[in-house]
Coordinates of C-alpha atoms and ligand atoms in Angstrom, one line a residue:
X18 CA -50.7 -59.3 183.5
X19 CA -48.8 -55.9 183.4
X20 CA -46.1 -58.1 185.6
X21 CA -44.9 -61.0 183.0
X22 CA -43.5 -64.6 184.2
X23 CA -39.7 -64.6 183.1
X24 CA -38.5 -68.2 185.4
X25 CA -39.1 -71.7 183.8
X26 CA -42.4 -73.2 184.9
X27 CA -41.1 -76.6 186.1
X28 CA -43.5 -78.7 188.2
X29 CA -45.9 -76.5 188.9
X30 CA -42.8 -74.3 190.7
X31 CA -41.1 -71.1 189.2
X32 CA -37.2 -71.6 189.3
X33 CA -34.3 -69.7 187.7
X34 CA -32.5 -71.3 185.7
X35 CA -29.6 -73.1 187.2
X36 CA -27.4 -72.1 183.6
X37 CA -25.2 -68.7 183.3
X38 CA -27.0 -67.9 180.2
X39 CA -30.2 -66.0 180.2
X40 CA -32.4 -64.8 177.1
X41 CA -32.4 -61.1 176.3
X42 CA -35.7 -59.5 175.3
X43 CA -36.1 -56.9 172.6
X44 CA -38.6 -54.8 171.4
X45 CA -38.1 -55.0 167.9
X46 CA -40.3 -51.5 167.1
X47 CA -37.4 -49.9 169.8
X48 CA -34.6 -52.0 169.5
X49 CA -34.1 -51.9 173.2
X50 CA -34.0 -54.8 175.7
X51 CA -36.7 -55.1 178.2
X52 CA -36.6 -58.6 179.9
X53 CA -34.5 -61.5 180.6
X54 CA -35.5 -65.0 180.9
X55 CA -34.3 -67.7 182.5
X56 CA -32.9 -70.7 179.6
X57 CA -33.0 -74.4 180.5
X58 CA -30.5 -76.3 180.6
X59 CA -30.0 -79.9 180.1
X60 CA -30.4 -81.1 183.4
X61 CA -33.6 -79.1 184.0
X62 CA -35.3 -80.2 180.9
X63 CA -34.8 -84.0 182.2
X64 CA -36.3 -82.8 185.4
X65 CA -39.3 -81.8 183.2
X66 CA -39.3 -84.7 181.2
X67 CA -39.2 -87.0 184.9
X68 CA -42.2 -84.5 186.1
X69 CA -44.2 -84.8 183.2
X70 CA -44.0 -88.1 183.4
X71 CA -44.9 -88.2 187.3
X72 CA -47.8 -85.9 186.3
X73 CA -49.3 -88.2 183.5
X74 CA -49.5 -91.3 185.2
X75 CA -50.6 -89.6 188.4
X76 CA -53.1 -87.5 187.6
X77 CA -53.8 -86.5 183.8
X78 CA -54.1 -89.8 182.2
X79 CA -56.9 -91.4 184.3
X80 CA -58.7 -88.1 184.7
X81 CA -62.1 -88.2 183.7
X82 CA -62.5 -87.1 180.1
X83 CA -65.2 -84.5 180.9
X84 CA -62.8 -82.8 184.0
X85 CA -60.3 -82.6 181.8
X86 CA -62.5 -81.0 178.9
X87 CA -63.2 -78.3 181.8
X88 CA -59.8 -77.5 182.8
X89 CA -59.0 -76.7 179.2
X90 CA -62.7 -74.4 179.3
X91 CA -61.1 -73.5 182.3
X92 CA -57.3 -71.4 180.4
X93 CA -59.4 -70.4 177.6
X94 CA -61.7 -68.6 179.7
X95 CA -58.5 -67.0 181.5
X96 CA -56.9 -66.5 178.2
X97 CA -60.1 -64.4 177.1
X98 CA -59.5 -61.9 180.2
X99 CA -56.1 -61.8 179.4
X100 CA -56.3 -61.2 175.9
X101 CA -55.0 -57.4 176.1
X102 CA -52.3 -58.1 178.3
X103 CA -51.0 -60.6 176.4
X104 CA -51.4 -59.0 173.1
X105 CA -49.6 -56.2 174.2
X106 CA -46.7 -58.4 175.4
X107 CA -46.9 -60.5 172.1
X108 CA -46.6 -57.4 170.2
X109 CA -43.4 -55.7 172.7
X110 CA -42.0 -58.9 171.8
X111 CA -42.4 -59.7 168.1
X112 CA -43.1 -56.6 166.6
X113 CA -46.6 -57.1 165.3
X114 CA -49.5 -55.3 164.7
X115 CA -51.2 -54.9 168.2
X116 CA -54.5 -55.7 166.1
X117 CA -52.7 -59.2 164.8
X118 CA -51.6 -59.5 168.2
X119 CA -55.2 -59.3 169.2
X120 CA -56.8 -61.7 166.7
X121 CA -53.8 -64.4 167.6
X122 CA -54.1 -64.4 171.7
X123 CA -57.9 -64.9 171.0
X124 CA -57.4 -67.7 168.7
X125 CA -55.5 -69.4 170.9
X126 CA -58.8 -69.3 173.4
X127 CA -60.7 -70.6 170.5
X128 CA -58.0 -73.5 169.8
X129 CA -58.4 -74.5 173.8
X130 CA -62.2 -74.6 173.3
X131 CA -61.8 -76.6 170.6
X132 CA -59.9 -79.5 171.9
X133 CA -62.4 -79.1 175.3
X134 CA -64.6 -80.0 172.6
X135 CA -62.8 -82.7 170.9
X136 CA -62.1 -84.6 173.7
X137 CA -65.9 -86.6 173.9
X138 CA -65.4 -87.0 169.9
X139 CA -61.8 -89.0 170.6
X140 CA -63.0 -92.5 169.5
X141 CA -62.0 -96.0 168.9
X142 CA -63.5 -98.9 166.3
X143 CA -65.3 -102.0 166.4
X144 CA -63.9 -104.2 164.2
X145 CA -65.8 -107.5 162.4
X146 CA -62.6 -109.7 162.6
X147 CA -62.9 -112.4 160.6
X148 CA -62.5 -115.0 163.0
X149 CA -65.1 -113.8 165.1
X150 CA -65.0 -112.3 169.1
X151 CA -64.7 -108.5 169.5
X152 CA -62.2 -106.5 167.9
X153 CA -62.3 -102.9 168.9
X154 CA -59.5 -99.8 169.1
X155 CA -58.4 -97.6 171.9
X156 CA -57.1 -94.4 171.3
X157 CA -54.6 -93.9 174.5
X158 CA -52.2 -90.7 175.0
X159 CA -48.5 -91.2 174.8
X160 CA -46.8 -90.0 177.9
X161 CA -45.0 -86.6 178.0
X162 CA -44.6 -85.0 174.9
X163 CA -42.6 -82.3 173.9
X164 CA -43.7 -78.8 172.0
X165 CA -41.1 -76.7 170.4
X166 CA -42.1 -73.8 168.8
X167 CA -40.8 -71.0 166.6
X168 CA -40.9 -66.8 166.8
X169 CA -43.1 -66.1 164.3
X170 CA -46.8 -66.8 166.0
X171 CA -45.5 -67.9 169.5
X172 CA -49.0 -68.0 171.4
X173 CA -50.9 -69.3 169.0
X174 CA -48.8 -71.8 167.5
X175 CA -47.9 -72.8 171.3
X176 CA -51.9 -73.0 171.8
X177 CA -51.8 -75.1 168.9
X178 CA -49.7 -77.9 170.4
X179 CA -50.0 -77.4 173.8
X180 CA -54.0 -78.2 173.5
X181 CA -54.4 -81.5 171.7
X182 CA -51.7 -83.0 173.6
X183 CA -53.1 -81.9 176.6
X184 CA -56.9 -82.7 175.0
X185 CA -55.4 -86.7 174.1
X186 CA -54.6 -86.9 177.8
X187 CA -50.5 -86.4 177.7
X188 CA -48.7 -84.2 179.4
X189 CA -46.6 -81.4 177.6
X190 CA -43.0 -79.7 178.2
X191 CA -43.5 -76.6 175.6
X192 CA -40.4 -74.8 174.8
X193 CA -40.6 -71.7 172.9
X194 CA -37.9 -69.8 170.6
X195 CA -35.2 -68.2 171.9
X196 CA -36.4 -64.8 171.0
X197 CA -39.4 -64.9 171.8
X198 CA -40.2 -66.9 175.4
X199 CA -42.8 -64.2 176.9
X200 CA -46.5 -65.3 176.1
X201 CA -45.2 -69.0 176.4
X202 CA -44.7 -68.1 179.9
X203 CA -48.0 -66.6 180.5
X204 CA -50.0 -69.8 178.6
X205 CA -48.1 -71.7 181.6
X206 CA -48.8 -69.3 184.2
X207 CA -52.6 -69.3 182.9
X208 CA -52.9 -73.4 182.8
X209 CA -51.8 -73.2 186.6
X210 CA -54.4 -70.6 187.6
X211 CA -57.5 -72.9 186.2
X212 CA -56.0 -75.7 188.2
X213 CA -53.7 -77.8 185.6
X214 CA -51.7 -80.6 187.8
X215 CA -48.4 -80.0 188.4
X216 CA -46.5 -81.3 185.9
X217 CA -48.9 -81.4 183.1
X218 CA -47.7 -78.3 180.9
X219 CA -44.6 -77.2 181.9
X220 CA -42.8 -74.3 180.3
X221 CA -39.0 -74.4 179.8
X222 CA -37.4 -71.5 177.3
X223 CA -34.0 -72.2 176.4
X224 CA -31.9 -72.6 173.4
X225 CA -32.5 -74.8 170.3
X226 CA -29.2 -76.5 170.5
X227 CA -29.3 -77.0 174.3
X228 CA -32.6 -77.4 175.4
X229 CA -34.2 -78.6 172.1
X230 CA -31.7 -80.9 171.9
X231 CA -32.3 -82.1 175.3
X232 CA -35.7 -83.0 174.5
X233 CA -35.2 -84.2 171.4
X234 CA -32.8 -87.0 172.8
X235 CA -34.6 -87.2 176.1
X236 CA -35.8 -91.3 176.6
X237 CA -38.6 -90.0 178.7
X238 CA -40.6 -87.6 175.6
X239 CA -42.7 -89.8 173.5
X240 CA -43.7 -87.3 170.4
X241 CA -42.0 -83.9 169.3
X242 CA -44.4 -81.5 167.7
X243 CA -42.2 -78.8 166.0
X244 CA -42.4 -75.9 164.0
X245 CA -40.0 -73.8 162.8
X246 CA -37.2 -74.5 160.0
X247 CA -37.2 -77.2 157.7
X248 CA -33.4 -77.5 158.6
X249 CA -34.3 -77.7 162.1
X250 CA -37.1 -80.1 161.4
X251 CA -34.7 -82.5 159.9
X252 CA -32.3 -82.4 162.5
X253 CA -34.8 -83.5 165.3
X254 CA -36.3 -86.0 163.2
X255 CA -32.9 -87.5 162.9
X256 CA -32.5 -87.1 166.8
X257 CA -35.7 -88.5 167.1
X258 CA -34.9 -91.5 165.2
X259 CA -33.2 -92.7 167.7
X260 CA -35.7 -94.0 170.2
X261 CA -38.6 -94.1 167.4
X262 CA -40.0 -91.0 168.7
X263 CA -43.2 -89.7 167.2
X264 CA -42.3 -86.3 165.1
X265 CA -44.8 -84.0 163.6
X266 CA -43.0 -81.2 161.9
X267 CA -44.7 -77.8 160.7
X268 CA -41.9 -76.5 158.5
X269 CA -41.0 -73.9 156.0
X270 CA -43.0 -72.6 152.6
X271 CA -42.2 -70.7 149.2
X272 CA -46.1 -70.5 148.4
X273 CA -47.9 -69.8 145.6
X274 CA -50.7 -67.0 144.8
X275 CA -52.2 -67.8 141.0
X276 CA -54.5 -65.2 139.6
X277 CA -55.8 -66.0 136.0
X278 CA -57.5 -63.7 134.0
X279 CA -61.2 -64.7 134.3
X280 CA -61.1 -63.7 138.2
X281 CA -61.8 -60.8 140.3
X282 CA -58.7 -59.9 140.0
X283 CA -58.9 -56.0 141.1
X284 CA -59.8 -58.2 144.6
X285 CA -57.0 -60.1 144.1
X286 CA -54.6 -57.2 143.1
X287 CA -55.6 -55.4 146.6
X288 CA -55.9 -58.4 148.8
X289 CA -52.8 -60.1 147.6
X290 CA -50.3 -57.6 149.4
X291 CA -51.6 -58.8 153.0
X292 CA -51.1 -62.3 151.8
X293 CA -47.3 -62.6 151.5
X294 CA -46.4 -59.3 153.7
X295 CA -48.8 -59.7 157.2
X296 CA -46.7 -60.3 160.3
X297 CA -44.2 -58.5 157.9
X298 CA -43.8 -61.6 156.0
X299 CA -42.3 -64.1 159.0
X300 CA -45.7 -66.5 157.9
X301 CA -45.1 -70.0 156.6
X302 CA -47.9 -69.4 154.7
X303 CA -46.7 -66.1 152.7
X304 CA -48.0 -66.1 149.2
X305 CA -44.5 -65.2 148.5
X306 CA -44.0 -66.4 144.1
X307 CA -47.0 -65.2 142.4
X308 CA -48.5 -66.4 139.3
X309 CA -49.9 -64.0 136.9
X310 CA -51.6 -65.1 134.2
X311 CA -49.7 -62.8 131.2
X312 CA -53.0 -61.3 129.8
X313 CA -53.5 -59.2 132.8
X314 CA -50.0 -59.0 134.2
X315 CA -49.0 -55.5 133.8
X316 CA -52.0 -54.1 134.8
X317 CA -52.4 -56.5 138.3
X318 CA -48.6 -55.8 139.0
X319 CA -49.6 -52.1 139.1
X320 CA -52.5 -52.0 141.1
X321 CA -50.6 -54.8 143.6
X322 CA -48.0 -52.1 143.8
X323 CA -50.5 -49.1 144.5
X324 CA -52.0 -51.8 147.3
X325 CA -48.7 -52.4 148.7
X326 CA -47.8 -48.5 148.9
X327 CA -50.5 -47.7 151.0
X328 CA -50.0 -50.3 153.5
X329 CA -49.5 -48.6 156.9
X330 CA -46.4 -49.8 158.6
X331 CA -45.1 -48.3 162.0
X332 CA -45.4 -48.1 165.4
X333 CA -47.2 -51.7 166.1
X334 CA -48.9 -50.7 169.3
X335 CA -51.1 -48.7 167.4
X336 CA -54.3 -49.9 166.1
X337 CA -54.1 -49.1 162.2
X338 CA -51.0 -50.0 162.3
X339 CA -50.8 -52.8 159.2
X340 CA -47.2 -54.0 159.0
X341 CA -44.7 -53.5 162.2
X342 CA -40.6 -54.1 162.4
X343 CA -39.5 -57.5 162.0
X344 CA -38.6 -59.9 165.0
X345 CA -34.8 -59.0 164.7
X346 CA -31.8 -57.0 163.2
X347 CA -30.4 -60.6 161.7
X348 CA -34.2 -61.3 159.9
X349 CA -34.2 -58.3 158.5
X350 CA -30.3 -58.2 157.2
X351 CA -31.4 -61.6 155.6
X352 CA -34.4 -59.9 153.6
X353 CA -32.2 -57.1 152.7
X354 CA -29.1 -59.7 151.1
X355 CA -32.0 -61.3 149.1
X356 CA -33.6 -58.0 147.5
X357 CA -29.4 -56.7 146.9
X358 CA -28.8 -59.9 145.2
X359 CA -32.1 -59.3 142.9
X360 CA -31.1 -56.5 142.1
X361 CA -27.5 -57.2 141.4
X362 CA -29.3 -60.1 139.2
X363 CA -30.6 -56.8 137.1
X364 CA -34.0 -58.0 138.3
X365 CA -37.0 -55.1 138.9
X366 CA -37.2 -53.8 142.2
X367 CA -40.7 -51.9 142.0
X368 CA -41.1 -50.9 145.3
X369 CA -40.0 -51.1 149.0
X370 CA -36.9 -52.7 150.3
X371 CA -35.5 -49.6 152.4
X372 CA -35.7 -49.1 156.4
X373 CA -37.6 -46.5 158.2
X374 CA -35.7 -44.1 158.9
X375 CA -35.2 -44.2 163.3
X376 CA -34.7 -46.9 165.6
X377 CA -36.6 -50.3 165.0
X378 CA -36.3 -53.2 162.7
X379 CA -38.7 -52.1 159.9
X380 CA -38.5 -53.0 156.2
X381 CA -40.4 -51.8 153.5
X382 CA -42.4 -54.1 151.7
X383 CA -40.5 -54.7 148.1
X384 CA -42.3 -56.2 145.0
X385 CA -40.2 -58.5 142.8
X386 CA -40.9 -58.8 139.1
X387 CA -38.2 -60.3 136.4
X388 CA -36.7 -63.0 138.1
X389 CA -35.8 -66.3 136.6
X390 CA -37.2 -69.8 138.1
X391 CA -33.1 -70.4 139.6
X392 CA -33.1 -67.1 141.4
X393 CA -32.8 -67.4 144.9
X394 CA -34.9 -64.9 145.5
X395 CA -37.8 -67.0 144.0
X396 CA -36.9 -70.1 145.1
X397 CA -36.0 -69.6 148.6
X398 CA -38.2 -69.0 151.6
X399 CA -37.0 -65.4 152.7
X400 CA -39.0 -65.3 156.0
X401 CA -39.3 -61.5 154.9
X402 CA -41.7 -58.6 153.4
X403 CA -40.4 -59.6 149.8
X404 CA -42.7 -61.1 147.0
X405 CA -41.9 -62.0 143.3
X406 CA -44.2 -62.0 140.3
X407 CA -44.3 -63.5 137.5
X408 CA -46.5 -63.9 134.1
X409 CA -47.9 -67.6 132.8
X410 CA -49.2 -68.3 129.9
X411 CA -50.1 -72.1 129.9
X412 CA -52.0 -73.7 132.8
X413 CA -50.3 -77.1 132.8
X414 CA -46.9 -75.1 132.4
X415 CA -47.5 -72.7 135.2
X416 CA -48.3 -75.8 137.2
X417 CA -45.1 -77.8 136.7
X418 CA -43.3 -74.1 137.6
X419 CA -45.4 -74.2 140.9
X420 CA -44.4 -77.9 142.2
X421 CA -41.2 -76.8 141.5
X422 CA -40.0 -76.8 144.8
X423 CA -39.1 -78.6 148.0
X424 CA -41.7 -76.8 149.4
X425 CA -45.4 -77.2 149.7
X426 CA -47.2 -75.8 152.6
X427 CA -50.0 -73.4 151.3
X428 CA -51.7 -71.5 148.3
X429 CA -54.6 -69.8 146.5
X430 CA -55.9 -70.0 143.3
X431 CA -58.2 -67.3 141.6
X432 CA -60.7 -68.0 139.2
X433 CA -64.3 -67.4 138.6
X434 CA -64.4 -70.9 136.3
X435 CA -65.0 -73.2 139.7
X436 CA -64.1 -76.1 137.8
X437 CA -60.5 -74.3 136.8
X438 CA -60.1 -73.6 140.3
X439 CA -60.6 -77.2 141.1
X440 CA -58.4 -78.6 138.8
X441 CA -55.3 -76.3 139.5
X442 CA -56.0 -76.8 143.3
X443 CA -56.1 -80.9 142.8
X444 CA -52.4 -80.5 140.8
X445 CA -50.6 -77.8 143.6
X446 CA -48.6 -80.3 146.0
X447 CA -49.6 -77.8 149.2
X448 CA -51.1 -79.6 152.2
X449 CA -53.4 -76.2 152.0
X450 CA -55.0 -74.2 149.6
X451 CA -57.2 -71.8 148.6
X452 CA -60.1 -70.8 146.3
X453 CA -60.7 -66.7 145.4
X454 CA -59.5 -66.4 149.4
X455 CA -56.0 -66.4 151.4
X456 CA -57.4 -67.9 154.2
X457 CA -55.3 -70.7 155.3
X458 CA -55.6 -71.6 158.6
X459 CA -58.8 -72.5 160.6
X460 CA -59.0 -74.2 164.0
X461 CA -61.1 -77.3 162.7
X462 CA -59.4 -78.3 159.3
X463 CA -56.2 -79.9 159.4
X464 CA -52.9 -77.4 158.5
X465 CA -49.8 -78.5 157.5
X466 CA -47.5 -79.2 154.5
X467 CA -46.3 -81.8 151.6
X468 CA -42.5 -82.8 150.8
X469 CA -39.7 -80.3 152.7
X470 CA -43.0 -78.5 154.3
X471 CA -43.8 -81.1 157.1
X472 CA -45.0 -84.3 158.3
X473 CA -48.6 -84.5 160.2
X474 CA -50.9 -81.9 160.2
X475 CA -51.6 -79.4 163.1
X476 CA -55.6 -78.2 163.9
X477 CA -58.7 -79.9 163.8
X478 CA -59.2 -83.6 164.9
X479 CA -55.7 -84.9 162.8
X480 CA -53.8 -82.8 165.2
X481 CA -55.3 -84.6 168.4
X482 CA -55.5 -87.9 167.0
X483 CA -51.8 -87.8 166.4
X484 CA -51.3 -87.4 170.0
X485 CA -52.2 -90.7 170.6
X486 CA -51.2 -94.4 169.9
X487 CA -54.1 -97.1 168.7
X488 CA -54.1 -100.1 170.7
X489 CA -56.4 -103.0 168.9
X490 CA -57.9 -105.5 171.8
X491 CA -59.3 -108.5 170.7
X492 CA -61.7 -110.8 173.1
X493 CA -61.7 -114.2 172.4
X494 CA -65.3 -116.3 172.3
Ligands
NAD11 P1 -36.1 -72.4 164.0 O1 -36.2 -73.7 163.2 O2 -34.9 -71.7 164.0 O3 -36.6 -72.6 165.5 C1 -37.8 -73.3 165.8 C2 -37.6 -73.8 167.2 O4 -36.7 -74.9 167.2 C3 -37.1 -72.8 168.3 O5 -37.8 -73.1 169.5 C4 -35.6 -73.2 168.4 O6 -35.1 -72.8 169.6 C5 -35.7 -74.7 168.2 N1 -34.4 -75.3 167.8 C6 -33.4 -74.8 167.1 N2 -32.4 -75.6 166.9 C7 -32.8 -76.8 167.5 C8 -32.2 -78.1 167.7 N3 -31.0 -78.3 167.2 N4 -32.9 -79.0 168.4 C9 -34.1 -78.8 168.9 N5 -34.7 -77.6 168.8 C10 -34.1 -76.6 168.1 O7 -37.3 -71.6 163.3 P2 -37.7 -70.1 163.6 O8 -36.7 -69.2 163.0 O9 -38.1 -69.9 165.0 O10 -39.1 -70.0 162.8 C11 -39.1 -69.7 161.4 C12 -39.4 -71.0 160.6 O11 -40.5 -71.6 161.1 C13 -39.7 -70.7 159.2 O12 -39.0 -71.6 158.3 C14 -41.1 -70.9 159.0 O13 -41.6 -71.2 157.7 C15 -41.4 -72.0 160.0 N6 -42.8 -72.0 160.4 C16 -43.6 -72.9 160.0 C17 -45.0 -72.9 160.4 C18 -45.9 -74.0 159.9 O14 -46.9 -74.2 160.5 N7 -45.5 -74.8 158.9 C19 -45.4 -71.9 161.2 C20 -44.6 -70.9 161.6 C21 -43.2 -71.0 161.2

């Protein structure tokens, strides 16, 4: 794939744009430009949403279960001999480790195998009504629904959506971010290569306030699956509201990380720094406000400062490379006004915070200690390499200071006393968390977040169920 799709993939044709405006393509790492995409406008994304339409009640929703199970075999085997190509594009485009890049493109295969999977385990009920007859459920697809995704993890998080819609038997107009269209584009390209109808996944970058828009409002989409902002997230569920569209929303996160005493907390100490600064912190799932408990503070902050130091951060296409730019000269301005402001706050600035010297959007990672529970710095999601720490003392205090937020997306706990573990994970309002790991994400578990942090869960067999409406049917005796 050394020649890239930049046109919008709109039933089963590639078309410029019919707008003036075109998205510019950076390479974070260089700062320079190297493609422009075509951005939809509103007219083109109704002519998706008529397609999509066409295409599900055409061909996709009567398809047998088991062809349509192979089709999606079919992109994830394409994905897998693609996987380099696309990494490297991923990682021209976002700025992350080539390695990252690597791990992401293949997950995405693993997602589509997945929901090839899921589709024979996609089942109704039989309920004993207690009148008597049969009562049983359907589980039918929706229609077209829309995918918009964010910049952060744009094939994988497209993979995400894009395959148990598609898996439930809809039909899907993905629109990726702004910044970040590329690997979208390929995922379309791919889908039409195994033989995907036309119509069925259509790809359509564009802006959020044109083209997002237009599919927010548009009569013809049944369901938005979003990630990105939580500001975002509430403005298209208010669009949404409209025409009682189905939402799910993957929003933002101010995490926790909680170390007490009694774990392995040396572990801890040098795993921690990959769990709030990978993808150079642009993860809704960033440990970013750590919980220390005060009998080992000084001595974990240290040892998570000598772990964060030797982190390698550079050049992304190379393969030790551990922490890359960041997506954007505005992302990384936004770090930098929150570490200025902690320090203007008189708070401790241990490490990192400076650019590389050179071209490229790097920022050094920069540890946080001192800061008071109204700081923005800890209360905010940065979206940037910046983590705060601070000590507790009392577990039910620490707790209320952790559900202190709008937020609650991920976590971890560590603690060698299981039942400790337990306890604190049962009382953290996170739709994920964590035991002695940082692992939050995996294909068959549900992923998402309580309060400001979303609404549905991604993954596993939630994420496909949710692309479907129940439809009771009684017969009489
Ligand atoms: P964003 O909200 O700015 O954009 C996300 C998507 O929404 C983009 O495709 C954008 O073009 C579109 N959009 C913007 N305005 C729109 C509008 N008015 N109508 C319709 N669509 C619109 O988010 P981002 O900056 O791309 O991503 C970063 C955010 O995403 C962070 O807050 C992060 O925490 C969150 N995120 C969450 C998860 C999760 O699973 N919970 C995963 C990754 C990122």
């Amino acid at each position: 794939m050394n020649k890239f799709p930049t046109k919008l993939l709109l039933n089963g044709k590639w078309l410029e744009g019919s707008g003036a405006s075109r998205l510019v393509v950076t390479n974070p790492a260089t700062e320079e430009t190297f493609a422009e995409v075509s951005s939809a406008t509103v007219g083109e994304i109704g002519s998706a949403a008529e397609a999509g339409q066409v295409a599900f009640e055409s061909s996709w929703r009567d398809m047998p279960p088991g062809q349509r199970a192979e089709l999606l075999r079919g992109i994830a085997k394409l994905i897998r001999e693609n996987t380099e190509s696309i990494a490297q594009l991923e990682t021209r485009n976002v700025g992350k480790p080539i390695g990252d890049a690597r791990w992401e493109i293949d997950a995405g295969a693993k997602v589509f195998e997945y929901y090839a999977g899921a589709i024979g385990h996609l089942c109704g009920q039989t309920i004993p009504v207690a009148r008597g007859g049969l009562d049983f459920t359907l589980r039918q697809p929706m229609g077209v629904i829309a995918a918009i995704t964010p910049w952060n993890f744009p094939f994988l998080i497209a993979c995400w959506k894009v395959a148990p819609a598609l898996a439930a038997g809809n039909s899907v107009v993905l629109k990726p971010a702004s910044l970040t269209p590329l690997t979208a584009l390929c995922l379309g390209q791919l889908a039409q290569e195994a033989g995907l109808p036309d119509g069925v996944l259509q790809v359509l970058p564009g802006s959020g306030h044109e083209a997002g828009n237009a599919l927010a409002t548009h009569p013809l989409i049944r369901k938005i699956g979003f990630t990105g902002s939580t500001e975002v997230g509430a403005k298209i569920m208010k669009l949404a509201a409209d025409d009682i569209k189905r939402v799910s929303l993957e929003l933002g996160g101010k995490s926790p990380n909680i170390v007490f005493a009694d774990a392995d907390w040396h572990r801890a100490a040098l795993e921690s720094p990959m769990s709030v600064f990978a993808n150079t912190g642009q993860d809704c799932c960033a440990r970013s406000r750590m919980f220390i408990e005060q009998s080992i503070f000084d001595d974990f902050v240290s040892q998570f400062v000598s772990a964060t130091e030797e982190l390698n951060i550079g050049d992304p296409l190379l393969d030790d490379t551990q922490i890359g730019p960041m997506v954007s000269s505005d992302q990384r301005e936004l770090s930098e006004s929150f570490i200025a402001e902690a320090k203007g706050d008189g708070r401790n600035v241990l490490t990192g915070g400076e650019r590389l010297s050179g071209s490229g959007f790097y920022l050094k990672p920069a540890v946080v200690t001192g800061t008071e529970i109204n700081d923005r710095v800890w209360r905010e999601e940065i979206f940037g390499p910046v983590v705060c720490l601070r000590p507790f003392s009392d577990e039910a205090a620490m707790i209320s200071e952790v559900n202190d937020t709008s937020f609650g997306l991920s976590g971890s706990v560590w603690s060698k006393d299981l039942n400790r573990a337990l306890r604190v994970a049962n009382r953290v309002e996170s739709g994920v968390i964590s035991i002695n790991s940082h692992s939050s994400v995996h294909t068959e578990a549900p992923f998402g977040g309580f309060k400001s942090s979303g609404l549905g869960r991604d993954l596993g067999m939630s994420a496909m169920e949710a692309c479907t409406e129940i439809k009771n049917i009684y017969v009489g005796e």
